[in-house]
Amino acid sequence: MHLLADADLRLDAAPIDYVLLGVYFVVVLGIGALARRSVSSSLDFFLSGRSLPAWVTGLAFISANLGAVEIFGMTANGAQYGIPTMHYYWIGAIPAMVFLGLVMMPFYYGSKVRSVPEFLLRRFGKFAHLVNGLSFAAAQVLIAGVNLFALATVVNLLLGWPLWLSVVVAAIIVLAYTSLGGLKAAVYNEVMQFFVIVAMLLPLTFVGLHKVGGWDGLVAKITAASPDTASEQLNSWPGMNLTGIGNATLSVLGIVFGLGFVLSFGYWTTNFAEVQRAMSAKSMSAARRTPLIGAYPKTFIALIIIIPGMIAAVLVPELAAFKQGQDTGVTYNNAILLLIRDLLPNGMLGIAITGLLAAFMAGMAANVSSFNTVFTYDLWQAYVRKDKPDAYYLKVGRVVTALGCLVAIGTAFIASNFTNIMDYLQTLFGFFNAPLFATFLLGMFWKRMTPLAGGLGLIAGTASAITVDVLNRNDVLNLAGQGASFVAASAAFVVDIVVSVLVSLATRPKPDSELVGLVWSLTPRDQLRHDDTGENAGWYRKPGVLAAGVLVVTVALNIVFW
């Protein structure tokens, strides 16, 4: 693994850059210390007492996603694949976020569950609950490792520390404020981090475009560098370079079904690291608006993440040579760092470095805070130590926060083996989120689905995704790009549905009286309606209006970049 440790590849920070960085860390830890004052119960620690306004949870919702997945992964994708990467936003995020706000949040928030696995406990019982609790906990520490690796890479470039030391120091920083103030500290830091991240990406995009001669100049440089593949990089459809599928029709199908439906809906509607932010809102209306408010910046932030990656691939000599097949000691993961190194002067460099650290800390804090909630409530309290005082579970939560950071240190080195961490992340999403979404979807709209089907469907779906991944790694399927992840996720979804239906038809379902509020047909309509009184009044606060607006914007952007 090349870590850009050579002197000529280091980020050449000046004293002003370190001052900006120091101020940022003081603020981060200060927010954690202040949030600690309001933590008096486990509900305060894990869900901030369900007291946060919609605009705060909405920005935290999107900031929690702005970790290594976005900053390293999507700029790496932009450098490698170009415009088709936009599908991860406009096909692979916005529709699912709208579905979460309009359809899923009434069930999550209305049932007053403390986590996504707890919803499964009420709908299906202990078997499905335990299966999902274990798989979710594993997924979060694996993904936290990705954010931690990205965070450590920046520290390595900035200070020249070895990777292991950078990983440990980065983990300690995140642990400090997350264990102090719990979710509230993480959420308020994420709101601040959102603006810091944008303050990094906007000037980087504009300076980069200026350097290449605007959009037309970027198109010309990409065409000159890769005349045979330029069209694939500059047009979003059919996206064959992204999927690795040679047939245009099948490639579109893979994007729409595999990414746009299975992976996207699986991630955004069942990933507790995201849903937890909405569940901390002060009301049902605020909870429903949370993903819808977050969808607006998500729609546009694609432009200031993917375009810098494309610019780096033609402007940075080492990366341009790497894209042509030469071994230059860099990978696509280094795109954002190399662009920062080459374009930004001191002072602005400090803001950029701070923005990177903010992004990775936000992502890791989201993973760790959701991990400690699920481990404490859904595993420890449910199966190991029941009926203990609330103070006991608050203490366990803080201990588990440290444990999650410790395990993430180990999983960070797994992430270091991938030249594009998006390949790794999409693999994980196929394993864990795709089958979970299938179980949720079927269980929410089909009251006949049984408890045993919930658990067996999850196991079968996960096993099928792993099987597809193993077959591809052993050259049986020969899928390039991220197509293997789309196929694995699709297989997980279909197998989960089939197994769940067959098992349900052979076993006894729960009585209707136990499914009220958990199944669409048995949920009171009042629970699904928007409350337009008090602070929820105003047409612009209606979930339907917010959803329609962001969908119109998304369709327009899809047409512009077709």
XYZ file of C-alpha atoms in Angstrom:
562
model
C 0.000 0.000 0.000
C 1.467 3.341 -1.054
C 0.873 5.991 1.593
C 2.348 8.998 -0.203
C 4.935 9.302 2.538
C 7.630 10.597 0.178
C 8.609 14.196 0.902
C 7.557 15.485 -2.512
C 4.067 14.045 -2.055
C 3.514 15.404 1.449
C 0.975 18.150 2.133
C 3.185 21.172 2.757
C 1.295 22.805 5.626
C 2.407 26.114 7.153
C 1.872 27.371 10.751
C -1.430 29.064 9.787
C -2.772 25.705 8.584
C -1.932 24.040 11.903
C -3.550 26.932 13.803
C -6.811 26.436 11.872
C -6.630 22.722 12.541
C -6.022 23.306 16.259
C -8.990 25.673 16.541
C -11.203 23.073 14.888
C -10.231 20.344 17.358
C -10.793 22.663 20.326
C -14.316 23.393 19.046
C -15.047 19.692 18.420
C -14.013 18.632 21.917
C -15.775 21.668 23.397
C -19.053 20.600 21.801
C -18.549 17.126 23.280
C -17.948 18.580 26.745
C -21.014 20.841 26.538
C -23.221 18.002 25.286
C -22.151 15.870 28.252
C -24.069 18.209 30.579
C -27.365 17.159 28.984
C -26.654 13.416 29.203
C -28.445 12.017 32.243
C -29.971 8.843 30.801
C -29.262 6.204 28.171
C -31.915 7.766 25.900
C -30.031 11.074 26.079
C -26.761 9.334 25.196
C -28.041 7.129 22.375
C -30.869 9.264 20.860
C -30.234 12.740 22.360
C -33.520 12.519 24.248
C -35.490 12.877 20.967
C -35.229 16.649 21.286
C -33.525 17.983 18.125
C -35.161 20.234 15.475
C -35.548 19.073 11.874
C -32.944 21.406 10.354
C -30.301 20.096 12.783
C -31.131 16.430 12.224
C -31.427 17.034 8.463
C -27.914 18.471 8.184
C -26.543 15.847 10.581
C -28.249 13.161 8.473
C -26.330 14.175 5.375
C -23.116 15.046 7.222
C -22.997 11.579 8.778
C -22.874 10.257 5.221
C -20.106 12.669 4.223
C -17.340 10.430 5.456
C -14.743 8.430 3.591
C -17.551 7.028 1.430
C -18.064 10.451 -0.097
C -14.766 12.264 0.073
C -12.331 9.472 -0.749
C -14.671 6.975 -2.385
C -16.648 9.287 -4.666
C -13.686 11.440 -5.744
C -11.876 8.146 -6.458
C -14.886 7.052 -8.509
C -14.952 10.415 -10.274
C -11.276 10.041 -11.187
C -11.733 6.450 -12.355
C -15.196 6.452 -13.985
C -16.229 10.107 -14.438
C -19.836 11.325 -14.771
C -21.495 7.860 -14.285
C -20.562 8.241 -10.606
C -23.454 10.739 -10.377
C -25.744 7.700 -10.292
C -24.718 7.129 -6.679
C -26.516 10.376 -5.853
C -29.358 10.986 -8.273
C -30.356 7.338 -8.759
C -28.688 5.743 -5.748
C -29.682 8.165 -2.967
C -32.442 10.739 -3.550
C -35.379 8.366 -4.359
C -34.517 6.223 -1.334
C -34.233 9.255 0.966
C -37.679 10.388 -0.188
C -39.084 6.900 0.476
C -37.529 6.920 3.946
C -39.113 10.263 4.826
C -42.562 9.551 3.415
C -43.007 5.838 4.134
C -40.487 4.394 6.583
C -40.095 7.079 9.257
C -43.720 6.859 10.458
C -43.024 3.227 11.384
C -39.638 3.875 12.968
C -40.561 6.974 14.914
C -44.178 6.028 15.617
C -43.203 2.713 17.210
C -40.695 4.563 19.496
C -38.020 1.966 18.836
C -34.459 2.919 19.752
C -32.798 1.193 16.781
C -33.512 -0.506 13.459
C -32.886 -4.010 14.901
C -35.411 -3.243 17.661
C -38.018 -2.647 14.954
C -37.230 -6.136 13.648
C -37.669 -7.488 17.179
C -41.199 -6.136 17.351
C -42.088 -7.213 13.822
C -40.464 -10.657 13.695
C -39.229 -11.639 17.137
C -35.867 -12.567 18.650
C -34.393 -14.705 15.852
C -34.439 -11.989 13.159
C -33.504 -9.414 15.792
C -30.385 -11.302 16.867
C -29.305 -12.015 13.266
C -29.624 -8.355 12.309
C -28.070 -7.071 15.546
C -24.927 -9.145 14.979
C -24.640 -8.336 11.259
C -25.248 -4.635 11.818
C -22.640 -4.403 14.577
C -20.106 -6.132 12.302
C -20.953 -3.840 9.378
C -20.544 -0.654 11.418
C -17.071 -1.464 12.729
C -15.987 -2.468 9.215
C -17.271 0.803 7.746
C -15.869 2.784 10.691
C -12.505 1.285 9.734
C -12.833 2.829 6.267
C -13.392 6.289 7.747
C -10.583 5.758 10.223
C -8.174 4.679 7.471
C -9.038 7.781 5.459
C -8.598 9.973 8.535
C -5.239 8.377 9.319
C -4.081 8.840 5.728
C -4.548 12.597 6.059
C -2.631 12.624 9.365
C 0.095 10.557 7.694
C 0.418 13.041 4.835
C 0.267 16.049 7.110
C 2.711 14.972 9.815
C 4.566 12.067 8.238
C 3.584 9.731 11.074
C 3.489 5.984 10.332
C 0.054 4.605 9.449
C -0.432 2.691 12.709
C 0.230 5.790 14.821
C -2.014 7.933 12.613
C -4.836 5.379 12.974
C -4.546 5.277 16.767
C -4.436 9.078 17.189
C -7.408 9.561 14.844
C -9.427 6.952 16.765
C -8.673 8.655 20.099
C -9.972 12.014 18.806
C -13.307 10.547 17.657
C -13.598 8.506 20.860
C -13.086 11.612 22.992
C -16.106 13.615 21.838
C -18.411 10.664 21.085
C -17.953 9.115 24.536
C -18.367 12.510 26.212
C -21.674 13.641 24.777
C -23.087 10.637 22.949
C -25.319 11.202 19.913
C -25.996 14.862 20.699
C -22.262 15.635 20.580
C -21.952 13.677 17.331
C -24.988 15.414 15.765
C -23.990 18.989 16.617
C -20.438 18.301 15.501
C -21.833 16.885 12.255
C -23.799 20.093 11.604
C -20.620 22.144 12.044
C -18.631 19.618 10.023
C -21.099 19.890 7.128
C -20.241 23.561 6.634
C -16.516 22.911 7.079
C -16.648 20.175 4.422
C -18.482 22.436 1.946
C -15.951 25.203 2.690
C -13.289 22.741 1.535
C -15.018 21.371 -1.558
C -16.347 24.571 -3.137
C -13.011 26.400 -3.591
C -11.317 23.149 -4.621
C -13.906 22.670 -7.388
C -13.780 26.263 -8.634
C -9.982 26.514 -8.535
C -9.716 23.150 -10.304
C -12.144 24.161 -13.041
C -10.257 27.423 -13.520
C -6.985 25.494 -13.913
C -8.370 23.181 -16.614
C -10.174 25.945 -18.515
C -13.709 25.473 -17.225
C -16.058 22.603 -18.048
C -15.181 22.673 -21.743
C -11.500 22.500 -20.867
C -12.101 19.511 -18.613
C -14.008 17.728 -21.384
C -11.177 18.438 -23.831
C -8.490 17.151 -21.456
C -10.407 13.949 -20.678
C -10.965 13.374 -24.396
C -7.285 13.924 -25.167
C -6.104 11.660 -22.337
C -8.525 8.794 -23.062
C -10.023 9.132 -26.561
C -11.391 5.580 -26.553
C -13.219 5.851 -23.213
C -13.943 9.612 -23.018
C -17.586 9.188 -24.041
C -18.180 6.693 -21.216
C -16.588 9.083 -18.710
C -18.517 12.159 -19.864
C -22.021 10.672 -20.141
C -23.964 9.185 -17.249
C -25.836 6.539 -19.277
C -25.509 3.615 -19.874
C -22.622 3.655 -17.373
C -20.927 0.492 -18.614
C -17.526 1.524 -17.262
C -19.052 1.803 -13.779
C -20.949 -1.494 -13.832
C -18.402 -3.523 -15.793
C -21.325 -4.921 -17.811
C -20.664 -4.943 -21.575
C -24.317 -4.809 -22.666
C -25.867 -1.319 -22.483
C -29.368 -2.560 -21.584
C -28.088 -4.833 -18.820
C -25.861 -2.042 -17.541
C -28.850 0.298 -17.200
C -30.793 -2.502 -15.494
C -27.901 -3.034 -13.090
C -27.805 0.662 -12.223
C -31.572 1.081 -11.830
C -32.325 -2.184 -9.992
C -29.020 -3.115 -8.363
C -27.895 0.390 -7.347
C -31.022 2.542 -7.559
C -33.362 0.103 -5.834
C -31.616 -2.646 -3.865
C -28.351 -1.029 -2.717
C -29.768 2.476 -2.393
C -33.017 1.659 -0.620
C -31.205 -0.942 1.453
C -28.654 1.621 2.620
C -30.785 4.706 3.186
C -33.870 3.076 4.703
C -32.288 0.474 6.997
C -28.837 1.838 7.863
C -29.208 2.874 11.479
C -26.152 5.143 11.268
C -28.378 7.405 9.112
C -31.826 6.604 10.531
C -30.583 7.291 14.082
C -30.323 11.003 13.232
C -33.981 11.144 12.187
C -35.047 9.191 15.273
C -33.425 11.847 17.479
C -35.815 14.522 16.106
C -38.288 16.184 18.455
C -41.488 15.142 16.635
C -42.882 12.774 14.019
C -43.050 15.624 11.497
C -39.434 16.610 12.172
C -38.360 12.979 11.841
C -40.084 12.672 8.452
C -38.564 15.933 7.216
C -35.040 14.953 8.298
C -34.057 12.836 5.232
C -36.007 15.186 2.927
C -34.104 18.241 4.160
C -30.859 16.287 3.822
C -31.757 15.314 0.247
C -31.381 18.887 -1.057
C -27.672 19.336 -0.224
C -27.121 15.688 -1.184
C -28.413 16.476 -4.683
C -25.939 19.279 -5.332
C -22.951 18.077 -3.333
C -22.405 15.424 -6.006
C -21.082 18.176 -8.274
C -18.409 19.390 -5.849
C -17.239 15.871 -5.024
C -17.202 14.061 -8.376
C -15.966 16.912 -10.565
C -12.805 17.404 -8.418
C -12.078 13.703 -8.899
C -12.373 14.105 -12.666
C -10.123 17.163 -12.525
C -7.502 15.309 -10.477
C -7.345 12.531 -13.090
C -6.186 14.971 -15.768
C -4.415 17.638 -13.723
C -2.289 15.614 -11.292
C 0.597 13.985 -13.225
C 0.960 10.952 -10.958
C -2.766 10.149 -11.083
C -3.026 10.732 -14.827
C -0.142 8.296 -15.354
C -1.721 5.783 -12.946
C -4.950 5.928 -14.967
C -2.927 5.034 -18.047
C -1.673 1.898 -16.288
C 1.648 3.093 -14.852
C 2.764 2.375 -11.288
C 3.337 5.852 -9.857
C 2.904 5.123 -6.153
C -0.604 6.586 -6.001
C -4.133 5.180 -6.288
C -7.556 6.640 -7.042
C -8.107 6.956 -3.281
C -5.455 9.698 -3.298
C -7.316 11.906 -5.825
C -8.659 14.486 -3.359
C -5.379 14.693 -1.423
C -3.290 15.160 -4.559
C -5.614 17.872 -5.827
C -5.436 19.710 -2.506
C -1.645 19.409 -2.589
C -1.376 20.890 -6.081
C -4.067 23.581 -6.035
C -4.541 25.162 -2.631
C -2.252 27.752 -1.016
C -1.496 27.924 2.705
C -4.437 29.085 4.783
C -6.862 27.587 2.289
C -4.857 24.369 2.654
C -5.603 24.451 6.380
C -9.334 24.761 5.661
C -9.134 21.858 3.220
C -7.264 19.621 5.654
C -9.746 20.532 8.376
C -12.594 19.715 5.995
C -11.145 16.300 5.256
C -10.681 15.510 8.922
C -14.208 16.782 9.642
C -15.645 14.486 6.979
C -13.909 11.367 8.205
C -14.645 12.145 11.843
C -18.337 12.691 11.028
C -18.485 9.363 9.191
C -16.682 7.427 11.895
C -18.687 9.065 14.698
C -21.907 8.034 12.910
C -20.705 4.439 12.689
C -19.512 4.328 16.300
C -22.620 5.995 17.775
C -24.925 3.578 15.922
C -22.696 0.630 16.883
C -22.829 1.480 20.584
C -26.624 1.854 20.482
C -27.240 -1.477 18.755
C -24.660 -3.354 20.839
C -25.988 -1.977 24.134
C -29.752 -2.166 23.492
C -30.094 -4.973 20.977
C -27.376 -7.366 22.078
C -26.215 -6.670 25.634
C -29.508 -5.612 27.186
C -31.615 -8.071 25.187
C -29.502 -11.221 25.547
C -26.765 -10.760 28.161
C -27.781 -8.428 31.026
C -31.513 -7.736 31.216
C -33.441 -5.450 33.581
C -30.492 -3.473 34.880
C -30.797 0.187 35.998
C -30.613 2.798 33.244
C -27.302 4.106 34.616
C -25.794 0.674 33.976
C -26.644 0.798 30.254
C -25.349 4.371 30.010
C -22.018 3.131 31.397
C -22.033 0.143 29.019
C -22.654 2.522 26.118
C -19.560 4.537 26.918
C -17.436 1.399 27.300
C -18.751 0.007 24.012
C -17.922 3.299 22.295
C -14.288 2.714 23.222
C -14.558 -0.916 22.112
C -15.967 0.139 18.730
C -13.066 2.538 18.167
C -10.592 -0.166 19.148
C -12.059 -2.694 16.690
C -12.178 -0.007 13.978
C -8.416 0.376 14.349
C -8.095 -3.244 13.202
C -10.618 -2.956 10.369
C -8.864 0.197 9.079
C -6.050 -2.002 7.811
C -8.545 -4.079 5.792
C -9.622 -0.907 3.984
C -5.973 -0.063 3.239
C -5.804 -3.016 0.835
C -8.205 -1.448 -1.699
C -7.103 1.027 -4.378
C -10.685 2.367 -4.514
C -12.461 2.069 -1.157
C -15.830 2.460 -2.879
C -15.357 -1.075 -4.239
C -14.983 -2.303 -0.644
C -17.918 -0.289 0.692
C -20.335 -1.379 -2.015
C -19.363 -4.981 -1.269
C -20.231 -4.464 2.403
C -23.542 -2.802 1.532
C -24.455 -5.782 -0.644
C -23.707 -8.171 2.220
C -25.560 -6.332 4.965
C -28.048 -3.753 3.643
C -29.576 -5.429 0.587
C -31.023 -8.480 2.400
C -32.173 -6.299 5.296
C -34.106 -4.055 2.922
C -35.815 -7.084 1.362
C -36.899 -8.291 4.811
C -38.150 -4.818 5.778
C -40.032 -4.265 2.544
C -41.800 -7.614 2.586
C -42.497 -7.506 6.318
C -43.878 -3.970 6.178
C -46.335 -4.573 3.344
C -47.188 -8.291 3.783
C -48.646 -9.106 7.179
C -48.490 -12.848 6.392
C -44.660 -12.844 6.663
C -43.666 -14.891 9.698
C -40.991 -14.473 12.411
C -38.959 -17.478 11.189
C -39.010 -16.112 7.629
C -37.539 -12.835 8.865
C -34.427 -14.523 10.278
C -33.899 -17.170 7.584
C -34.429 -14.646 4.786
C -31.661 -12.419 6.186
C -29.239 -15.336 6.471
C -30.009 -16.650 2.967
C -29.754 -13.197 1.397
C -26.413 -12.424 3.022
C -25.048 -15.853 2.040
C -26.056 -15.319 -1.596
C -24.300 -11.913 -1.737
C -21.130 -13.439 -0.285
C -21.349 -16.267 -2.826
C -21.521 -13.827 -5.749
C -18.523 -11.919 -4.370
C -16.472 -15.111 -3.959
C -17.355 -16.287 -7.482
C -16.301 -12.942 -8.926
C -13.019 -12.877 -6.989
C -12.237 -16.342 -8.355
C -12.905 -15.197 -11.966
C -16.073 -17.237 -12.412
C -18.259 -14.181 -13.132
C -15.587 -11.758 -14.426
C -17.418 -8.542 -13.465
C -15.221 -5.435 -13.527
C -15.853 -2.075 -11.842
C -18.542 -2.128 -9.184
C -20.864 -4.364 -11.173
C -20.134 -7.298 -8.859
C -21.596 -5.314 -5.957
C -24.757 -4.525 -7.951
C -25.195 -8.183 -8.905
C -24.462 -9.384 -5.349
C -26.988 -6.942 -3.899
C -29.612 -7.977 -6.463
C -29.024 -11.648 -5.681
C -29.302 -10.976 -1.941
C -32.587 -9.135 -2.432
C -34.183 -11.766 -4.672
C -33.022 -14.741 -2.598
C -34.193 -13.080 0.625
C -37.654 -12.461 -0.869
C -37.983 -15.996 -2.249
C -36.849 -17.698 0.959
C -39.032 -15.408 3.095
C -42.138 -16.131 1.027
C -41.587 -19.902 1.015
C -40.892 -20.052 4.761
C -43.859 -17.781 5.513
C -46.235 -20.017 3.589
C -45.042 -22.997 5.647
C -45.119 -21.348 9.100
C -47.579 -19.467 11.293
C -47.686 -15.631 11.190
C -48.198 -13.305 14.137
C -51.793 -12.296 14.922
C -52.916 -8.926 13.551
C -53.171 -7.484 17.066
C -49.367 -7.735 17.454
C -48.647 -5.999 14.150
C -50.493 -2.699 14.606
C -48.114 0.138 13.776
C -45.610 -2.303 12.241
C -47.402 -3.233 8.993
C -48.781 -0.696 6.527
C -52.298 -2.153 6.274
C -52.671 -2.343 10.064
C -51.308 1.098 10.913
C -53.763 3.881 11.856
C -53.908 6.488 9.092
C -53.426 9.309 11.616
C -49.914 8.016 12.310
C -49.018 8.425 8.639
C -50.381 11.985 8.296
C -48.318 15.145 8.608
C -49.092 17.220 11.691
C -49.355 20.805 10.395
C -49.927 22.551 13.720
C -47.565 24.631 15.872
C -43.952 24.622 14.712
C -44.834 22.126 11.957
C -47.200 24.588 10.269
C -46.472 26.020 6.827
C -46.786 24.519 3.362
C -43.000 24.440 2.966
C -42.738 22.049 5.930
C -45.040 19.442 4.413
C -43.085 16.226 3.643
C -44.935 15.822 0.345
C -43.904 19.302 -0.836
C -40.277 18.780 0.190
C -40.240 15.379 -1.544
C -41.734 16.696 -4.795
C -39.263 19.584 -4.908
C -36.138 17.473 -4.537
C -37.380 14.899 -7.069
C -37.934 17.641 -9.670
C -34.408 18.964 -9.096
C -32.969 15.449 -9.378
C -34.757 14.722 -12.668
C -33.497 18.030 -14.085
C -29.874 17.241 -13.140
C -30.172 13.757 -14.651
C -31.274 15.335 -17.930
C -28.475 17.935 -17.906
C -25.768 15.281 -17.406
C -27.371 12.565 -19.550
